[in-house]
mmCIF file of C-alpha atoms and ligand atoms in Angstrom:
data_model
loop_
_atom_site.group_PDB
_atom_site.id
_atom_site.type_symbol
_atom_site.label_atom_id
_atom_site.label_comp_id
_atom_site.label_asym_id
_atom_site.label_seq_id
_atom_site.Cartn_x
_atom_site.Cartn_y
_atom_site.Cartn_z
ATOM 1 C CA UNK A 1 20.944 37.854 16.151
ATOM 2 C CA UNK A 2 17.670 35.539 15.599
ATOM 3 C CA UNK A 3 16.873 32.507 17.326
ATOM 4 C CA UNK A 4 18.049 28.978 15.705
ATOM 5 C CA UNK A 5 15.081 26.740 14.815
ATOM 6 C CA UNK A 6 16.654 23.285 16.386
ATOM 7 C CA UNK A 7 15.206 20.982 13.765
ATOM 8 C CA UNK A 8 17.281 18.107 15.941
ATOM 9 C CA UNK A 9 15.629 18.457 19.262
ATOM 10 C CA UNK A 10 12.569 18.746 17.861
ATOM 11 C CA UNK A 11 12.687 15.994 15.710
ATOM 12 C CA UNK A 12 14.041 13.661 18.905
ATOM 13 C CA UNK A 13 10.737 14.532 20.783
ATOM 14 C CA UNK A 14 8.856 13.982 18.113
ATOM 15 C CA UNK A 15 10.542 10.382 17.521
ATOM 16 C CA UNK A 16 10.859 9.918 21.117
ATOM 17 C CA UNK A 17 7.113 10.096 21.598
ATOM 18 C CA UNK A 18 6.419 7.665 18.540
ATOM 19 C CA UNK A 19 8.833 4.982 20.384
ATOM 20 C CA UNK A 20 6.946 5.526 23.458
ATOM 21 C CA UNK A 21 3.373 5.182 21.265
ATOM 22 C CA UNK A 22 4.752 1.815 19.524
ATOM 23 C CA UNK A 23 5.900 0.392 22.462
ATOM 24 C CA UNK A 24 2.657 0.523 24.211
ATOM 25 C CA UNK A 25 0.995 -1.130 20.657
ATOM 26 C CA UNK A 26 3.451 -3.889 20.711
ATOM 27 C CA UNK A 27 3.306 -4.430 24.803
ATOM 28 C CA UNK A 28 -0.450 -4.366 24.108
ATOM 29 C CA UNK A 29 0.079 -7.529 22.436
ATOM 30 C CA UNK A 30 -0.267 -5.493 18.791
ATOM 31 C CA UNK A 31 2.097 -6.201 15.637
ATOM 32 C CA UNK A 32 5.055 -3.612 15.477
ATOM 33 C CA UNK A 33 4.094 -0.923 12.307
ATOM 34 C CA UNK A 34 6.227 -1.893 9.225
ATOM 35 C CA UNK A 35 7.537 1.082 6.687
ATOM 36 C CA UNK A 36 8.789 -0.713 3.876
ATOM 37 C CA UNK A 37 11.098 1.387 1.853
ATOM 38 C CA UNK A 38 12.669 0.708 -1.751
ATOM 39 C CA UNK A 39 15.852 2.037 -3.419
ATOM 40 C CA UNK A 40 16.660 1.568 -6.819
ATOM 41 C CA UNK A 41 20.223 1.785 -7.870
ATOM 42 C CA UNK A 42 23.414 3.382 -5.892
ATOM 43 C CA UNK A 43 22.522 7.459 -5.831
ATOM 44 C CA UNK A 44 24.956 8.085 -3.110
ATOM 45 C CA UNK A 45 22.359 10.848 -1.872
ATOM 46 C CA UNK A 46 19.236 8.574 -1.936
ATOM 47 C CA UNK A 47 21.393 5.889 -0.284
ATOM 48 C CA UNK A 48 22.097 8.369 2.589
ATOM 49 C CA UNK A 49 18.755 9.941 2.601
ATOM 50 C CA UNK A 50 17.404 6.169 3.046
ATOM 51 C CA UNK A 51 20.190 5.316 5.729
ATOM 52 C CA UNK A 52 18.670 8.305 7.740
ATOM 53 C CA UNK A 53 15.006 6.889 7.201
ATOM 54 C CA UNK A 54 15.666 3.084 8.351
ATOM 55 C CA UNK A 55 17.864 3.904 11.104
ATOM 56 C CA UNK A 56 14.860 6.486 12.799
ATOM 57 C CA UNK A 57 12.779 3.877 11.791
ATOM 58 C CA UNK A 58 14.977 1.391 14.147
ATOM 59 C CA UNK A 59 14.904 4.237 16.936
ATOM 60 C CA UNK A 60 11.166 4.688 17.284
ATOM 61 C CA UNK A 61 10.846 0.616 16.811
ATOM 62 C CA UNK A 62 9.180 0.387 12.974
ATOM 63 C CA UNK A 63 9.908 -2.257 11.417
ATOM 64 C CA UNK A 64 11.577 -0.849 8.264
ATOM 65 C CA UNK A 65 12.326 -3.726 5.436
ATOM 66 C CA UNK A 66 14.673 -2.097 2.674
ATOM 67 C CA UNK A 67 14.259 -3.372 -0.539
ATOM 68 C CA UNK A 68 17.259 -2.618 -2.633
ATOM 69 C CA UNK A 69 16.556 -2.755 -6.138
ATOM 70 C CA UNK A 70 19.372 -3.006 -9.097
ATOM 71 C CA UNK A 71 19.527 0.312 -11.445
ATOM 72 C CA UNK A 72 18.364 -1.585 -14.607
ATOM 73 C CA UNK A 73 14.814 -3.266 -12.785
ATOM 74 C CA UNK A 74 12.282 -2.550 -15.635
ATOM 75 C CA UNK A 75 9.176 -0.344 -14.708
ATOM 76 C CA UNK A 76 7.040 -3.485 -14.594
ATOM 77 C CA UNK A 77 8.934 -5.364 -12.210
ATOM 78 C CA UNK A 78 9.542 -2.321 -10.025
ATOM 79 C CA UNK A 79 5.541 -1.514 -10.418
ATOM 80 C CA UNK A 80 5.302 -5.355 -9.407
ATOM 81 C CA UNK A 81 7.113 -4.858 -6.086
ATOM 82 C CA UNK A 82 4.866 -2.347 -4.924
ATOM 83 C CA UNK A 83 1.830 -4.204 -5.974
ATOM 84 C CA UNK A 84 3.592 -6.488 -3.795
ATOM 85 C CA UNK A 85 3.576 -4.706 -0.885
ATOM 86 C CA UNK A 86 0.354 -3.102 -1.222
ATOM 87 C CA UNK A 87 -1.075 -6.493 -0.696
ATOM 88 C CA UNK A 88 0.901 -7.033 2.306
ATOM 89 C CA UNK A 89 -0.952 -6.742 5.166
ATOM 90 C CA UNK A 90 1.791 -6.035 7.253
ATOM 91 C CA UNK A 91 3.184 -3.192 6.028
ATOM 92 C CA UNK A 92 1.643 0.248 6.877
ATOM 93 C CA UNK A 93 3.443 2.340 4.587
ATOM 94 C CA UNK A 94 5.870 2.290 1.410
ATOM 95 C CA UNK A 95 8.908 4.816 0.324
ATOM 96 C CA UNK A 96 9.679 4.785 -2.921
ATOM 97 C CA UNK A 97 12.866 6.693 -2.836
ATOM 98 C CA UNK A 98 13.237 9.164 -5.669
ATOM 99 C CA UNK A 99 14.529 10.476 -8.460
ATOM 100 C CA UNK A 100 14.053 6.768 -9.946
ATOM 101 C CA UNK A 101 16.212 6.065 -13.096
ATOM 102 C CA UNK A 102 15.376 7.345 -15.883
ATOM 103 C CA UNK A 103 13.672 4.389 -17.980
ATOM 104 C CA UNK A 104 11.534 4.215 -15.099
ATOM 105 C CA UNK A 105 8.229 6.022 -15.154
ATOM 106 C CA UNK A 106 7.686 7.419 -11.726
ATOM 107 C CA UNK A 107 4.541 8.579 -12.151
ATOM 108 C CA UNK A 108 2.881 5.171 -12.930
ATOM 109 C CA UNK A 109 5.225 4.245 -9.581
ATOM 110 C CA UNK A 110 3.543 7.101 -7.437
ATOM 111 C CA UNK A 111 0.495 5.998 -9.085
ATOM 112 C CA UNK A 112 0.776 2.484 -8.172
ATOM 113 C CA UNK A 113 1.353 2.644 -3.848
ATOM 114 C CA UNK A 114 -1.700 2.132 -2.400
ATOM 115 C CA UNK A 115 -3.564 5.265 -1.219
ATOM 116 C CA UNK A 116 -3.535 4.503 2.417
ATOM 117 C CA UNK A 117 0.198 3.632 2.344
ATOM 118 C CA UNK A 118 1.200 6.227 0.796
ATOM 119 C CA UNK A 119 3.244 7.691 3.766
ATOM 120 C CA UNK A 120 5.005 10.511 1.426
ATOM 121 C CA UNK A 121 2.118 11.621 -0.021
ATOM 122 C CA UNK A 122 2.702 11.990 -3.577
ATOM 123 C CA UNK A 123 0.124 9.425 -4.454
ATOM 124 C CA UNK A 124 -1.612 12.337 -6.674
ATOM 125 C CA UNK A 125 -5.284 10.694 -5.013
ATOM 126 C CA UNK A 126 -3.503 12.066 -1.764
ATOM 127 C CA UNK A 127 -2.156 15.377 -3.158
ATOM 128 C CA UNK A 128 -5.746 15.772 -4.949
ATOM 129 C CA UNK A 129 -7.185 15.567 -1.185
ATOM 130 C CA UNK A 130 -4.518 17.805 0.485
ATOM 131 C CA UNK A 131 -5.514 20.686 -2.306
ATOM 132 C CA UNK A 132 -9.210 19.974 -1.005
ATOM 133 C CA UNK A 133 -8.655 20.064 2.208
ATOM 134 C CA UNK A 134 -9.644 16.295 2.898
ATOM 135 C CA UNK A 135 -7.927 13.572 5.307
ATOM 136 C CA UNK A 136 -4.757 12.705 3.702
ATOM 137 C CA UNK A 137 -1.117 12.018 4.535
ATOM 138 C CA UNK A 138 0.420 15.132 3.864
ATOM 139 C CA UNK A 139 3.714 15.356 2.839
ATOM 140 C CA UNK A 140 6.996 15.117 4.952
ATOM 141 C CA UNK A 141 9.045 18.059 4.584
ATOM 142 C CA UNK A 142 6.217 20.469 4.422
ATOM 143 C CA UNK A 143 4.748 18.708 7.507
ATOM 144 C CA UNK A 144 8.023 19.789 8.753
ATOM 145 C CA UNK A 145 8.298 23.166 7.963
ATOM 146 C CA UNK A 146 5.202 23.602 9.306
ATOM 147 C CA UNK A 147 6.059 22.226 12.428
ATOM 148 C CA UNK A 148 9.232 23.799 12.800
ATOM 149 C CA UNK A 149 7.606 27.391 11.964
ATOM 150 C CA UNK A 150 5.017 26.333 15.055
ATOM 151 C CA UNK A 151 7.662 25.776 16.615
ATOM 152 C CA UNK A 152 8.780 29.444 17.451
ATOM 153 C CA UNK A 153 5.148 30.043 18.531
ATOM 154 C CA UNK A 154 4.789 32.787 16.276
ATOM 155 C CA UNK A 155 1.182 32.608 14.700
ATOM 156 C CA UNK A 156 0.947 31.848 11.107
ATOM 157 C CA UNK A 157 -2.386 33.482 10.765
ATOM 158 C CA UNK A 158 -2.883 36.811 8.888
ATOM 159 C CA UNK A 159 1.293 36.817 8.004
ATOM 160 C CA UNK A 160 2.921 37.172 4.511
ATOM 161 C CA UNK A 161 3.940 33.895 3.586
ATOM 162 C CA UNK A 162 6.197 33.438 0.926
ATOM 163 C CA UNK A 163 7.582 30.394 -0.319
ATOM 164 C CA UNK A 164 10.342 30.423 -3.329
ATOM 165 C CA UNK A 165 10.258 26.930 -5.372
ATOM 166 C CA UNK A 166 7.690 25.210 -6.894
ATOM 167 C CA UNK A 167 8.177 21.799 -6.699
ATOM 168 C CA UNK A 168 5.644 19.121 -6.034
ATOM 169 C CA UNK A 169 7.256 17.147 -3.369
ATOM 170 C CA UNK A 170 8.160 20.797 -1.365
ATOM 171 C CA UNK A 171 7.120 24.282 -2.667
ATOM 172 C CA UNK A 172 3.813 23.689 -3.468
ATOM 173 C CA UNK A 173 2.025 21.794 -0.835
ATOM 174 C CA UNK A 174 3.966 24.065 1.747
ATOM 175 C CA UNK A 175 1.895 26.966 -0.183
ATOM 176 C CA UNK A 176 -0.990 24.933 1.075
ATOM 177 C CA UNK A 177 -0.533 24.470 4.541
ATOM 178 C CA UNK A 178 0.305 27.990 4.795
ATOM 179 C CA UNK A 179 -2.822 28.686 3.383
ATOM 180 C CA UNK A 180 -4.618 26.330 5.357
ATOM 181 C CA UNK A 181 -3.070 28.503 8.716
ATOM 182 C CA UNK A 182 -4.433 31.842 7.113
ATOM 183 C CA UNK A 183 -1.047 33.097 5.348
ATOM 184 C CA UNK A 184 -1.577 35.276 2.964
ATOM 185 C CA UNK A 185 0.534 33.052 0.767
ATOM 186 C CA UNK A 186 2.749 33.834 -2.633
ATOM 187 C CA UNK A 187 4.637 31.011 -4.418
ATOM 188 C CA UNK A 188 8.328 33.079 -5.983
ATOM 189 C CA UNK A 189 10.212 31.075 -9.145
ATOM 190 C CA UNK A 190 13.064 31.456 -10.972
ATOM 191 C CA UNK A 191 10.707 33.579 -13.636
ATOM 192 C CA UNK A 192 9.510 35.759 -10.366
ATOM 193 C CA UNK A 193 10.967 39.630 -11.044
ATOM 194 C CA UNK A 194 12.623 40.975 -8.549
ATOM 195 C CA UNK A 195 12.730 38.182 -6.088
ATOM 196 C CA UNK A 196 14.387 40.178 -3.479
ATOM 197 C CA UNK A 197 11.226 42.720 -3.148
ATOM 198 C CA UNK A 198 9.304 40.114 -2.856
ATOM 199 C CA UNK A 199 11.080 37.741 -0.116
ATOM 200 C CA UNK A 200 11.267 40.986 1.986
ATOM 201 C CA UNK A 201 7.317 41.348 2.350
ATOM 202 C CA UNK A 202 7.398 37.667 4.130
ATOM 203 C CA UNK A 203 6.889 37.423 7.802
ATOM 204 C CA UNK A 204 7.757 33.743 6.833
ATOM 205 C CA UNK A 205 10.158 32.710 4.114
ATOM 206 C CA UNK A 206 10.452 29.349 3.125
ATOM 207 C CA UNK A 207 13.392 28.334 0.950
ATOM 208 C CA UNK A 208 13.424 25.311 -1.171
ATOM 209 C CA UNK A 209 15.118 26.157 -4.706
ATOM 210 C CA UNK A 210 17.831 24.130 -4.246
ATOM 211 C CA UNK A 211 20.357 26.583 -4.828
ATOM 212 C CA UNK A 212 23.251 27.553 -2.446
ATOM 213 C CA UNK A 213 23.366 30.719 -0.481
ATOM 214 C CA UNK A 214 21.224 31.921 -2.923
ATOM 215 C CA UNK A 215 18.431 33.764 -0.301
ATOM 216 C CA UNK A 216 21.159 36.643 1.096
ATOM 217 C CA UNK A 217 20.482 39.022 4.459
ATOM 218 C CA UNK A 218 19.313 41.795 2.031
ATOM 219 C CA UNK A 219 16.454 39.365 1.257
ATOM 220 C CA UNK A 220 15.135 38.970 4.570
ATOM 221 C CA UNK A 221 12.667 41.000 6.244
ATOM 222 C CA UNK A 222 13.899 42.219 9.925
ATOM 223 C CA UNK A 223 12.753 39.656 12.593
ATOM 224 C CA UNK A 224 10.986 37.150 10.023
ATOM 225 C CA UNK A 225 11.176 33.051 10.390
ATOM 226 C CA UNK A 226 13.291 31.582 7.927
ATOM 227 C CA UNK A 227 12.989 28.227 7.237
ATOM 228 C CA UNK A 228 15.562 26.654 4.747
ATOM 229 C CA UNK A 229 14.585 23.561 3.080
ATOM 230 C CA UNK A 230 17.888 23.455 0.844
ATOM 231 C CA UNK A 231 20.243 20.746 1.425
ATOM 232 C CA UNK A 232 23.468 21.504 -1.254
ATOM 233 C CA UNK A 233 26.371 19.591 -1.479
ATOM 234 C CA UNK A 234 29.538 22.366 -1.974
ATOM 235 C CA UNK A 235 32.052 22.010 -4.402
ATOM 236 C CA UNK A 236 34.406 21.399 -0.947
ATOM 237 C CA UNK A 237 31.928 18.285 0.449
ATOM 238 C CA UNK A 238 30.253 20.685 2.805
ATOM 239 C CA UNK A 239 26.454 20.838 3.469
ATOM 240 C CA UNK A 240 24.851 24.327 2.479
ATOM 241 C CA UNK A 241 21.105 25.234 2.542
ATOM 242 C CA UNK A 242 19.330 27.693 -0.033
ATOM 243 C CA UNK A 243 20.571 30.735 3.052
ATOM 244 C CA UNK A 244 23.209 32.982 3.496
ATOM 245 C CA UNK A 245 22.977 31.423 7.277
ATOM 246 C CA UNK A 246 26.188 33.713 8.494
ATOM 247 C CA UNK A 247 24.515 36.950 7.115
ATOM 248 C CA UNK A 248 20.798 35.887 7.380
ATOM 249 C CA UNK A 249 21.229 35.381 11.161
ATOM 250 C CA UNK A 250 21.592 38.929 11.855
ATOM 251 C CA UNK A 251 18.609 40.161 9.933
ATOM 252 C CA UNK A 252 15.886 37.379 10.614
ATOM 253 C CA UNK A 253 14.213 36.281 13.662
ATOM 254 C CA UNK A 254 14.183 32.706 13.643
ATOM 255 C CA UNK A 255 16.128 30.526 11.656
ATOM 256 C CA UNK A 256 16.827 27.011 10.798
ATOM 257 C CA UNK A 257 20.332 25.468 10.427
ATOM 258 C CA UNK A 258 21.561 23.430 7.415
ATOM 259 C CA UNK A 259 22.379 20.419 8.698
ATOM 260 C CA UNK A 260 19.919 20.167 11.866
ATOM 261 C CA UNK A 261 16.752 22.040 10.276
ATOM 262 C CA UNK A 262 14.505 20.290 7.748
ATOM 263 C CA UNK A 263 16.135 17.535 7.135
ATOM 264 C CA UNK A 264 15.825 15.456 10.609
ATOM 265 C CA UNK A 265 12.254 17.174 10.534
ATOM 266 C CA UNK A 266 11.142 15.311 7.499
ATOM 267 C CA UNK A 267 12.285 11.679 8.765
ATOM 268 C CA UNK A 268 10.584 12.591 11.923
ATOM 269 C CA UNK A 269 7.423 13.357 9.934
ATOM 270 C CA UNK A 270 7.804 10.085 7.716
ATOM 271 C CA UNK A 271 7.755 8.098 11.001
ATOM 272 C CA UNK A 272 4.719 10.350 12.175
ATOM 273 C CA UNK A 273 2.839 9.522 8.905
ATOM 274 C CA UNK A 274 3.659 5.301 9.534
ATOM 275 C CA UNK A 275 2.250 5.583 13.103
ATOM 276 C CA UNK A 276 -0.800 7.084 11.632
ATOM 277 C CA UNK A 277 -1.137 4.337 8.978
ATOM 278 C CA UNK A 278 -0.117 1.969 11.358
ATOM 279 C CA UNK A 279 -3.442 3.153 14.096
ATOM 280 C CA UNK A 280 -5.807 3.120 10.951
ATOM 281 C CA UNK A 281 -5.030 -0.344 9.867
ATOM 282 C CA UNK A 282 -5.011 -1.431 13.702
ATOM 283 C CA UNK A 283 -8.478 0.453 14.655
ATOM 284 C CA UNK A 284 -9.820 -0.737 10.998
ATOM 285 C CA UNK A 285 -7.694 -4.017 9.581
ATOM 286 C CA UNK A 286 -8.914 -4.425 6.107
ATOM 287 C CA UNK A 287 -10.256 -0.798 5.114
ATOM 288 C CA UNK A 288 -6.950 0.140 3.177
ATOM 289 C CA UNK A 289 -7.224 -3.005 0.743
ATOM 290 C CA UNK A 290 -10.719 -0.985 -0.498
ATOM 291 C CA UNK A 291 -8.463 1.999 -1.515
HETATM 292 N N1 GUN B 1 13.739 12.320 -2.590
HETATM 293 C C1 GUN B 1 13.943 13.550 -2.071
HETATM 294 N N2 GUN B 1 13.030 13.810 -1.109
HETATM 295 C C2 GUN B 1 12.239 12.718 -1.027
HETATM 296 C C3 GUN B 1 11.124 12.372 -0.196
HETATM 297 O O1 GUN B 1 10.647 13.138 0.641
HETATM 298 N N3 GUN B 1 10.598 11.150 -0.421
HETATM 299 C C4 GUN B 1 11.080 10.306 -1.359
HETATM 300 N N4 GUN B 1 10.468 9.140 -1.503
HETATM 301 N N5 GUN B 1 12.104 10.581 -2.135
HETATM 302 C C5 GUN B 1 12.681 11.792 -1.955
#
């Protein structure tokens, strides 16, 4: 039976330490960090994703504005709003919450934040300096997963690594950290042949396809860390990650839980990535207008 990766508590300390951090800024006489965070239309998902981020936000004591934006704003008044912000002095870091609609062109969006608030990281001037192995905000969830697989204190170094999905915002700069720790790392796909031989070489499988169940025990190499990524609404309203959980427990080592896994990870990251925004601007007010 493997260990459960508890994605909560960990997130709680990691929050908990943040609210202790602000407090001392603001009780030092400092401005509270701001994390303003825009939502455009009524995706139920996004809207509960973003309920998640403003309320940690509230816990750790960030101000977070939300900026709720009807589904037909045009791309220039959306790309307006951010210019917006970027100006502000105030704020530390903005969310645009994605997928946008699709008249919108996210990529000029992404383009658009400001390189130091960039808190998520998909600025591609940030992803550019992730990939090079230069200061950057890196990414939430695979901040995350890469906390959560420290977590178990099982060294990353010199393990098979092997992450299935490809996607900007997950599967790819996951590769990287991985990398980064010494993994010998390999990136599966839906094109990959004979996905199962490979997921069983990883001392560390990460799973973000976005496809329930779909990473069985028979997958899993004995006493590996398994971290699902996956959050999948069932047909029934329930919550299922990219794991067999019931027969994957048995085989693996460690595990995370869908809920309680990733998902509280990456707000707890987000909040991390703020705070860090936050200390530049306060140790050097006016360097992030030159970016
Ligand atoms: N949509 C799904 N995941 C994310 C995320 O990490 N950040 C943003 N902005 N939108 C998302």
């Amino acid at each position: 039976m493997s260990k459960i990766i508890d994605g909560k508590a960990l997130s709680m300390s990691i929050k908990e330490d943040i609210k202790d951090k602000v407090s001392a800024a603001v009780s030092a006489g400092l401005r509270r960090p701001c994390l303003a965070v825009l939502i455009v239309g009524d995706n139920p998902a996004s809207r509960s994703y973003v309920k998640g981020k403003v309320s940690a936000a509230e816990f750790v004591g960030i101000d977070s504005p939300l900026i709720e934006l009807p589904e037909s704003i045009s791309n220039e008044e959306l790309l307006a709003e951010v210019r917006r912000l970027n100006e502000d002095p105030s704020v530390d870091g903005i969310l645009v919450q994605l997928p946008l609609p699709g008249h919108i062109d996210a990529d000029a969006v992404l383009d658009a934040i400001a390189v130091s608030k960039d808190v998520d990281g998909f600025n591609p001037a940030n992803v550019a300096a992730l990939w090079l192995g230069r200061p950057c905000f890196v990414p939430c969830t695979p901040r995350g997963v890469i906390s959560l697989i420290e977590s178990t204190g099982v060294e990353i170094s010199g393990k098979t690594a092997v992450v299935v999905g490809r996607s900007n915002i997950v599967g790819k700069p996951v590769a990287k950290l991985l990398l980064d720790r010494n993994a010998t790392v390999t990136i599966a796909h839906s094109r990959t042949k004979d996905l199962a031989s490979v997921t069983r070489q990883a001392d560390i499988l990460v799973a973000a396809v976005g496809c329930p169940g779909m990473i069985s025990a028979d997958m899993i190499k004995p006493g590996a860390v398994v971290i699902d990524v996956g959050i999948n609404r069932t047909a029934d309203g329930r919550l299922a990650g990219d794991v067999d959980y019931e027969g994957a427990s048995e085989v693996a080592g460690y595990i995370t839980p869908v809920p309680g896994g990733v998902g509280p990870m990456t707000i707890a990251m987000l909040m991390e990535n703020t705070f860090e925004s936050y200390s530049h601007s306060m140790v050097a007010p006016g360097l992030e207008e030159m970016s």
